[in-house]
PDB file of N, CA and C in Angstrom:
ATOM      1  N   MET A   1     153.955 157.001 -11.483  1.00 84.00           N
ATOM      2  CA  MET A   1     154.498 158.138 -12.468  1.00 84.00           C
ATOM      3  C   MET A   1     154.439 157.976 -13.697  1.00 84.00           C
ATOM      4  N   MET A   2     154.288 158.716 -14.959  1.00 87.00           N
ATOM      5  CA  MET A   2     153.856 158.175 -16.127  1.00 87.00           C
ATOM      6  C   MET A   2     155.662 158.355 -16.662  1.00 87.00           C
ATOM      7  N   LYS A   3     155.671 157.390 -17.649  1.00 94.00           N
ATOM      8  CA  LYS A   3     157.127 157.264 -18.385  1.00 94.00           C
ATOM      9  C   LYS A   3     156.807 157.671 -19.602  1.00 94.00           C
ATOM     10  N   VAL A   4     157.919 157.864 -20.544  1.00 94.00           N
ATOM     11  CA  VAL A   4     157.930 158.037 -22.018  1.00 94.00           C
ATOM     12  C   VAL A   4     157.059 156.931 -22.558  1.00 94.00           C
ATOM     13  N   TYR A   5     157.436 155.850 -22.238  1.00 94.00           N
ATOM     14  CA  TYR A   5     156.745 154.793 -23.195  1.00 94.00           C
ATOM     15  C   TYR A   5     155.363 154.884 -22.806  1.00 94.00           C
ATOM     16  N   ASP A   6     154.775 155.393 -21.696  1.00 96.00           N
ATOM     17  CA  ASP A   6     153.391 155.602 -21.401  1.00 96.00           C
ATOM     18  C   ASP A   6     152.576 156.851 -22.328  1.00 96.00           C
ATOM     19  N   CYS A   7     153.504 157.260 -23.167  1.00 95.00           N
ATOM     20  CA  CYS A   7     152.948 158.704 -23.674  1.00 95.00           C
ATOM     21  C   CYS A   7     152.625 158.457 -25.374  1.00 95.00           C
ATOM     22  N   CYS A   8     151.749 159.292 -25.902  1.00 96.00           N
ATOM     23  CA  CYS A   8     151.612 159.110 -27.372  1.00 96.00           C
ATOM     24  C   CYS A   8     152.768 159.147 -28.079  1.00 96.00           C
ATOM     25  N   ASP A   9     152.759 158.726 -29.431  1.00 97.00           N
ATOM     26  CA  ASP A   9     154.034 158.754 -30.535  1.00 97.00           C
ATOM     27  C   ASP A   9     154.205 160.137 -30.310  1.00 97.00           C
ATOM     28  N   LEU A  10     153.350 161.032 -30.707  1.00 96.00           N
ATOM     29  CA  LEU A  10     154.010 162.363 -30.836  1.00 96.00           C
ATOM     30  C   LEU A  10     155.043 162.575 -29.468  1.00 96.00           C
ATOM     31  N   ILE A  11     155.015 162.630 -28.684  1.00 95.00           N
ATOM     32  CA  ILE A  11     155.564 163.106 -27.364  1.00 95.00           C
ATOM     33  C   ILE A  11     156.883 162.263 -27.516  1.00 95.00           C
ATOM     34  N   ARG A  12     156.543 160.915 -27.492  1.00 96.00           N
ATOM     35  CA  ARG A  12     157.949 160.099 -27.689  1.00 96.00           C
ATOM     36  C   ARG A  12     158.458 160.409 -28.734  1.00 96.00           C
ATOM     37  N   GLU A  13     158.278 161.082 -30.024  1.00 97.00           N
ATOM     38  CA  GLU A  13     159.059 161.672 -31.046  1.00 97.00           C
ATOM     39  C   GLU A  13     159.676 162.712 -30.645  1.00 97.00           C
ATOM     40  N   ARG A  14     159.235 163.512 -30.003  1.00 96.00           N
ATOM     41  CA  ARG A  14     159.777 164.793 -29.250  1.00 96.00           C
ATOM     42  C   ARG A  14     160.702 164.475 -28.442  1.00 96.00           C
ATOM     43  N   TYR A  15     160.674 163.515 -27.824  1.00 95.00           N
ATOM     44  CA  TYR A  15     161.640 163.141 -26.415  1.00 95.00           C
ATOM     45  C   TYR A  15     162.761 162.790 -27.256  1.00 95.00           C
ATOM     46  N   ALA A  16     162.709 161.886 -28.314  1.00 96.00           N
ATOM     47  CA  ALA A  16     163.757 161.466 -29.198  1.00 96.00           C
ATOM     48  C   ALA A  16     164.785 162.597 -29.590  1.00 96.00           C
ATOM     49  N   GLN A  17     163.802 163.464 -30.094  1.00 96.00           N
ATOM     50  CA  GLN A  17     164.241 164.796 -30.712  1.00 96.00           C
ATOM     51  C   GLN A  17     165.245 165.489 -29.805  1.00 96.00           C
ATOM     52  N   ILE A  18     164.616 165.607 -28.609  1.00 95.00           N
ATOM     53  CA  ILE A  18     165.158 166.412 -27.638  1.00 95.00           C
ATOM     54  C   ILE A  18     166.646 165.628 -27.259  1.00 95.00           C
ATOM     55  N   GLY A  19     166.344 164.221 -26.898  1.00 94.00           N
ATOM     56  CA  GLY A  19     167.596 163.548 -26.483  1.00 94.00           C
ATOM     57  C   GLY A  19     168.570 163.487 -27.399  1.00 94.00           C
ATOM     58  N   SER A  20     168.206 163.650 -28.757  1.00 96.00           N
ATOM     59  CA  SER A  20     169.269 163.405 -29.681  1.00 96.00           C
ATOM     60  C   SER A  20     169.847 164.744 -29.788  1.00 96.00           C
ATOM     61  N   GLY A  21     169.461 165.778 -29.506  1.00 94.00           N
ATOM     62  CA  GLY A  21     170.249 167.164 -29.871  1.00 94.00           C
ATOM     63  C   GLY A  21     169.274 167.665 -30.903  1.00 94.00           C
ATOM     64  N   ASP A  22     168.617 167.223 -31.692  1.00 94.00           N
ATOM     65  CA  ASP A  22     167.704 168.260 -32.812  1.00 94.00           C
ATOM     66  C   ASP A  22     166.639 168.628 -32.396  1.00 94.00           C
ATOM     67  N   GLN A  23     166.155 168.720 -31.206  1.00 93.00           N
ATOM     68  CA  GLN A  23     165.406 169.745 -30.285  1.00 93.00           C
ATOM     69  C   GLN A  23     165.857 170.319 -29.645  1.00 93.00           C
ATOM     70  N   ALA A  24     165.578 171.664 -29.079  1.00 92.00           N
ATOM     71  CA  ALA A  24     166.432 172.268 -27.926  1.00 92.00           C
ATOM     72  C   ALA A  24     165.610 171.860 -26.575  1.00 92.00           C
ATOM     73  N   TYR A  25     166.512 171.704 -25.874  1.00 92.00           N
ATOM     74  CA  TYR A  25     166.127 171.015 -24.024  1.00 92.00           C
ATOM     75  C   TYR A  25     166.026 172.571 -23.603  1.00 92.00           C
ATOM     76  N   ILE A  26     164.823 172.485 -22.580  1.00 89.00           N
ATOM     77  CA  ILE A  26     164.392 173.654 -22.075  1.00 89.00           C
ATOM     78  C   ILE A  26     164.462 172.949 -20.305  1.00 89.00           C
ATOM     79  N   PRO A  27     165.414 173.736 -19.634  1.00 88.00           N
ATOM     80  CA  PRO A  27     165.641 173.409 -18.474  1.00 88.00           C
ATOM     81  C   PRO A  27     164.226 173.588 -17.428  1.00 88.00           C
ATOM     82  N   GLN A  28     163.577 175.038 -17.570  1.00 87.00           N
ATOM     83  CA  GLN A  28     162.625 175.097 -16.882  1.00 87.00           C
ATOM     84  C   GLN A  28     161.243 174.221 -17.468  1.00 87.00           C
ATOM     85  N   ALA A  29     161.350 172.971 -17.224  1.00 87.00           N
ATOM     86  CA  ALA A  29     160.283 172.330 -17.992  1.00 87.00           C
ATOM     87  C   ALA A  29     158.957 172.406 -17.372  1.00 87.00           C
ATOM     88  N   ILE A  30     158.969 172.902 -16.007  1.00 88.00           N
ATOM     89  CA  ILE A  30     157.442 173.071 -15.476  1.00 88.00           C
ATOM     90  C   ILE A  30     156.882 174.517 -16.166  1.00 88.00           C
ATOM     91  N   SER A  31     157.807 175.409 -16.084  1.00 89.00           N
ATOM     92  CA  SER A  31     157.155 176.753 -16.847  1.00 89.00           C
ATOM     93  C   SER A  31     156.813 176.389 -18.267  1.00 89.00           C
ATOM     94  N   CYS A  32     157.531 175.829 -18.909  1.00 91.00           N
ATOM     95  CA  CYS A  32     157.079 175.459 -20.408  1.00 91.00           C
ATOM     96  C   CYS A  32     156.004 174.564 -20.620  1.00 91.00           C
ATOM     97  N   ALA A  33     155.573 173.593 -19.344  1.00 93.00           N
ATOM     98  CA  ALA A  33     154.298 173.137 -19.618  1.00 93.00           C
ATOM     99  C   ALA A  33     153.236 173.746 -19.043  1.00 93.00           C
ATOM    100  N   LEU A  34     153.379 174.864 -18.343  1.00 94.00           N
ATOM    101  CA  LEU A  34     152.513 175.669 -17.941  1.00 94.00           C
ATOM    102  C   LEU A  34     151.956 176.367 -19.144  1.00 94.00           C
ATOM    103  N   ARG A  35     152.798 177.144 -19.488  1.00 95.00           N
ATOM    104  CA  ARG A  35     152.617 177.987 -20.667  1.00 95.00           C
ATOM    105  C   ARG A  35     151.865 177.323 -21.742  1.00 95.00           C
ATOM    106  N   ALA A  36     152.187 176.008 -22.155  1.00 96.00           N
ATOM    107  CA  ALA A  36     151.708 174.958 -23.095  1.00 96.00           C
ATOM    108  C   ALA A  36     150.135 175.010 -22.652  1.00 96.00           C
ATOM    109  N   LEU A  37     149.861 174.460 -21.288  1.00 97.00           N
ATOM    110  CA  LEU A  37     148.667 174.132 -20.912  1.00 97.00           C
ATOM    111  C   LEU A  37     147.758 175.686 -20.993  1.00 97.00           C
ATOM    112  N   ASN A  38     148.561 176.442 -20.304  1.00 97.00           N
ATOM    113  CA  ASN A  38     147.406 177.576 -20.621  1.00 97.00           C
ATOM    114  C   ASN A  38     147.333 178.389 -21.966  1.00 97.00           C
ATOM    115  N   SER A  39     147.827 177.802 -22.903  1.00 98.00           N
ATOM    116  CA  SER A  39     147.875 178.383 -24.067  1.00 98.00           C
ATOM    117  C   SER A  39     146.332 177.376 -24.706  1.00 98.00           C
ATOM    118  N   ILE A  40     146.296 175.820 -24.289  1.00 98.00           N
ATOM    119  CA  ILE A  40     145.696 175.058 -24.692  1.00 98.00           C
ATOM    120  C   ILE A  40     143.940 175.539 -23.939  1.00 98.00           C
ATOM    121  N   ALA A  41     144.300 175.614 -22.643  1.00 98.00           N
ATOM    122  CA  ALA A  41     142.788 176.351 -21.562  1.00 98.00           C
ATOM    123  C   ALA A  41     142.461 177.312 -22.278  1.00 98.00           C
ATOM    124  N   SER A  42     142.942 178.374 -22.728  1.00 98.00           N
ATOM    125  CA  SER A  42     142.707 179.883 -23.224  1.00 98.00           C
ATOM    126  C   SER A  42     142.017 179.701 -24.595  1.00 98.00           C
ATOM    127  N   ASP A  43     142.328 178.585 -25.253  1.00 98.00           N
ATOM    128  CA  ASP A  43     141.902 178.647 -27.048  1.00 98.00           C
ATOM    129  C   ASP A  43     140.490 178.079 -27.148  1.00 98.00           C
ATOM    130  N   ALA A  44     139.662 179.210 -27.350  1.00 98.00           N
ATOM    131  CA  ALA A  44     138.245 178.886 -27.368  1.00 98.00           C
ATOM    132  C   ALA A  44     137.984 178.100 -28.504  1.00 98.00           C
ATOM    133  N   SER A  45     138.567 178.020 -29.408  1.00 98.00           N
ATOM    134  CA  SER A  45     138.478 177.158 -30.626  1.00 98.00           C
ATOM    135  C   SER A  45     138.605 175.408 -30.520  1.00 98.00           C
ATOM    136  N   LEU A  46     139.098 175.474 -29.251  1.00 98.00           N
ATOM    137  CA  LEU A  46     139.260 173.944 -28.957  1.00 98.00           C
ATOM    138  C   LEU A  46     138.354 173.333 -28.046  1.00 98.00           C
ATOM    139  N   PRO A  47     137.982 172.119 -28.234  1.00 98.00           N
ATOM    140  CA  PRO A  47     136.713 171.535 -27.572  1.00 98.00           C
ATOM    141  C   PRO A  47     137.036 171.857 -26.216  1.00 98.00           C
ATOM    142  N   LYS A  48     135.818 171.847 -25.361  1.00 98.00           N
ATOM    143  CA  LYS A  48     135.857 172.183 -23.866  1.00 98.00           C
ATOM    144  C   LYS A  48     136.354 171.327 -23.108  1.00 98.00           C
ATOM    145  N   ASP A  49     136.091 170.159 -23.619  1.00 98.00           N
ATOM    146  CA  ASP A  49     137.029 169.012 -22.844  1.00 98.00           C
ATOM    147  C   ASP A  49     138.392 169.205 -22.709  1.00 98.00           C
ATOM    148  N   ALA A  50     139.139 169.399 -23.897  1.00 98.00           N
ATOM    149  CA  ALA A  50     140.336 169.159 -23.738  1.00 98.00           C
ATOM    150  C   ALA A  50     141.104 170.795 -22.941  1.00 98.00           C
ATOM    151  N   ARG A  51     140.041 172.008 -23.154  1.00 98.00           N
ATOM    152  CA  ARG A  51     140.417 173.054 -22.421  1.00 98.00           C
ATOM    153  C   ARG A  51     140.315 172.818 -20.872  1.00 98.00           C
ATOM    154  N   GLU A  52     139.352 171.868 -20.466  1.00 98.00           N
ATOM    155  CA  GLU A  52     139.090 171.702 -18.743  1.00 98.00           C
ATOM    156  C   GLU A  52     139.853 170.825 -18.569  1.00 98.00           C
ATOM    157  N   GLN A  53     140.903 169.737 -19.290  1.00 98.00           N
ATOM    158  CA  GLN A  53     141.866 169.114 -18.802  1.00 98.00           C
ATOM    159  C   GLN A  53     143.116 169.667 -18.466  1.00 98.00           C
ATOM    160  N   ALA A  54     143.320 170.738 -19.512  1.00 97.00           N
ATOM    161  CA  ALA A  54     144.946 171.289 -19.664  1.00 97.00           C
ATOM    162  C   ALA A  54     144.568 172.562 -18.602  1.00 97.00           C
ATOM    163  N   ALA A  55     143.337 173.189 -18.073  1.00 98.00           N
ATOM    164  CA  ALA A  55     143.238 173.816 -16.987  1.00 98.00           C
ATOM    165  C   ALA A  55     143.405 173.143 -15.843  1.00 98.00           C
ATOM    166  N   PHE A  56     142.711 171.750 -15.480  1.00 97.00           N
ATOM    167  CA  PHE A  56     142.987 171.132 -14.279  1.00 97.00           C
ATOM    168  C   PHE A  56     144.461 170.730 -13.861  1.00 97.00           C
ATOM    169  N   ALA A  57     145.109 170.280 -15.507  1.00 95.00           N
ATOM    170  CA  ALA A  57     146.670 169.910 -15.130  1.00 95.00           C
ATOM    171  C   ALA A  57     147.341 171.199 -14.510  1.00 95.00           C
ATOM    172  N   ALA A  58     147.397 172.115 -15.696  1.00 95.00           N
ATOM    173  CA  ALA A  58     147.976 173.455 -14.954  1.00 95.00           C
ATOM    174  C   ALA A  58     147.736 173.950 -13.375  1.00 95.00           C
ATOM    175  N   ALA A  59     146.263 173.897 -12.876  1.00 94.00           N
ATOM    176  CA  ALA A  59     146.150 174.201 -11.655  1.00 94.00           C
ATOM    177  C   ALA A  59     146.644 173.197 -10.829  1.00 94.00           C
ATOM    178  N   ASN A  60     146.842 172.100 -11.027  1.00 93.00           N
ATOM    179  CA  ASN A  60     147.518 170.853 -10.090  1.00 93.00           C
ATOM    180  C   ASN A  60     149.262 171.415 -10.114  1.00 93.00           C
ATOM    181  N   LEU A  61     149.932 171.848 -11.284  1.00 90.00           N
ATOM    182  CA  LEU A  61     151.082 172.163 -11.366  1.00 90.00           C
ATOM    183  C   LEU A  61     151.409 173.319 -10.460  1.00 90.00           C
ATOM    184  N   LEU A  62     150.469 174.416 -10.387  1.00 90.00           N
ATOM    185  CA  LEU A  62     150.878 175.635  -9.873  1.00 90.00           C
ATOM    186  C   LEU A  62     150.480 175.265  -8.324  1.00 90.00           C
ATOM    187  N   ILE A  63     149.757 174.336  -7.640  1.00 90.00           N
ATOM    188  CA  ILE A  63     149.474 174.040  -6.446  1.00 90.00           C
ATOM    189  C   ILE A  63     150.682 172.878  -5.660  1.00 90.00           C
ATOM    190  N   SER A  64     151.255 172.414  -6.615  1.00 87.00           N
ATOM    191  CA  SER A  64     152.284 171.224  -6.366  1.00 87.00           C
ATOM    192  C   SER A  64     153.411 171.773  -5.648  1.00 87.00           C
ATOM    193  N   ASP A  65     154.378 170.998  -5.151  1.00 70.00           N
ATOM    194  CA  ASP A  65     155.604 171.259  -4.608  1.00 70.00           C
ATOM    195  C   ASP A  65     156.477 171.723  -5.486  1.00 70.00           C
ATOM    196  N   PHE A  66     156.464 171.122  -6.517  1.00 67.00           N
ATOM    197  CA  PHE A  66     157.463 171.246  -7.833  1.00 67.00           C
ATOM    198  C   PHE A  66     157.667 172.660  -7.979  1.00 67.00           C
ATOM    199  N   GLU A  67     158.851 172.905  -8.257  1.00 68.00           N
ATOM    200  CA  GLU A  67     159.582 174.236  -8.768  1.00 68.00           C
ATOM    201  C   GLU A  67     160.762 174.240  -9.964  1.00 68.00           C
ATOM    202  N   ASP A  68     160.695 175.005 -10.471  1.00 65.00           N
ATOM    203  CA  ASP A  68     161.839 174.955 -11.590  1.00 65.00           C
ATOM    204  C   ASP A  68     163.046 175.108 -11.063  1.00 65.00           C
ATOM    205  N   ARG A  69     163.911 174.704 -11.268  1.00 60.00           N
ATOM    206  CA  ARG A  69     165.393 175.056 -10.684  1.00 60.00           C
ATOM    207  C   ARG A  69     166.119 175.858 -11.772  1.00 60.00           C
ATOM    208  N   SER A  70     166.928 176.729 -11.544  1.00 53.00           N
ATOM    209  CA  SER A  70     167.483 177.552 -12.510  1.00 53.00           C
ATOM    210  C   SER A  70     169.015 176.813 -12.730  1.00 53.00           C
TER     211      SER A  70
END
């Protein structure tokens, strides 16, 4: 399982901002991630490699057992 310290600087920065209350926390994080991955996968201006990675990650999230809890 990936931990925050395994992530890039930008992700760790956002994590700290959300934890401190400087950025909004989104309870439905899986839906948020899927929207972001879909945006990346559908952006024809991005490299195909990045789009493929985003599509693969999104498809796996959709197939997984995880569900957002309200």
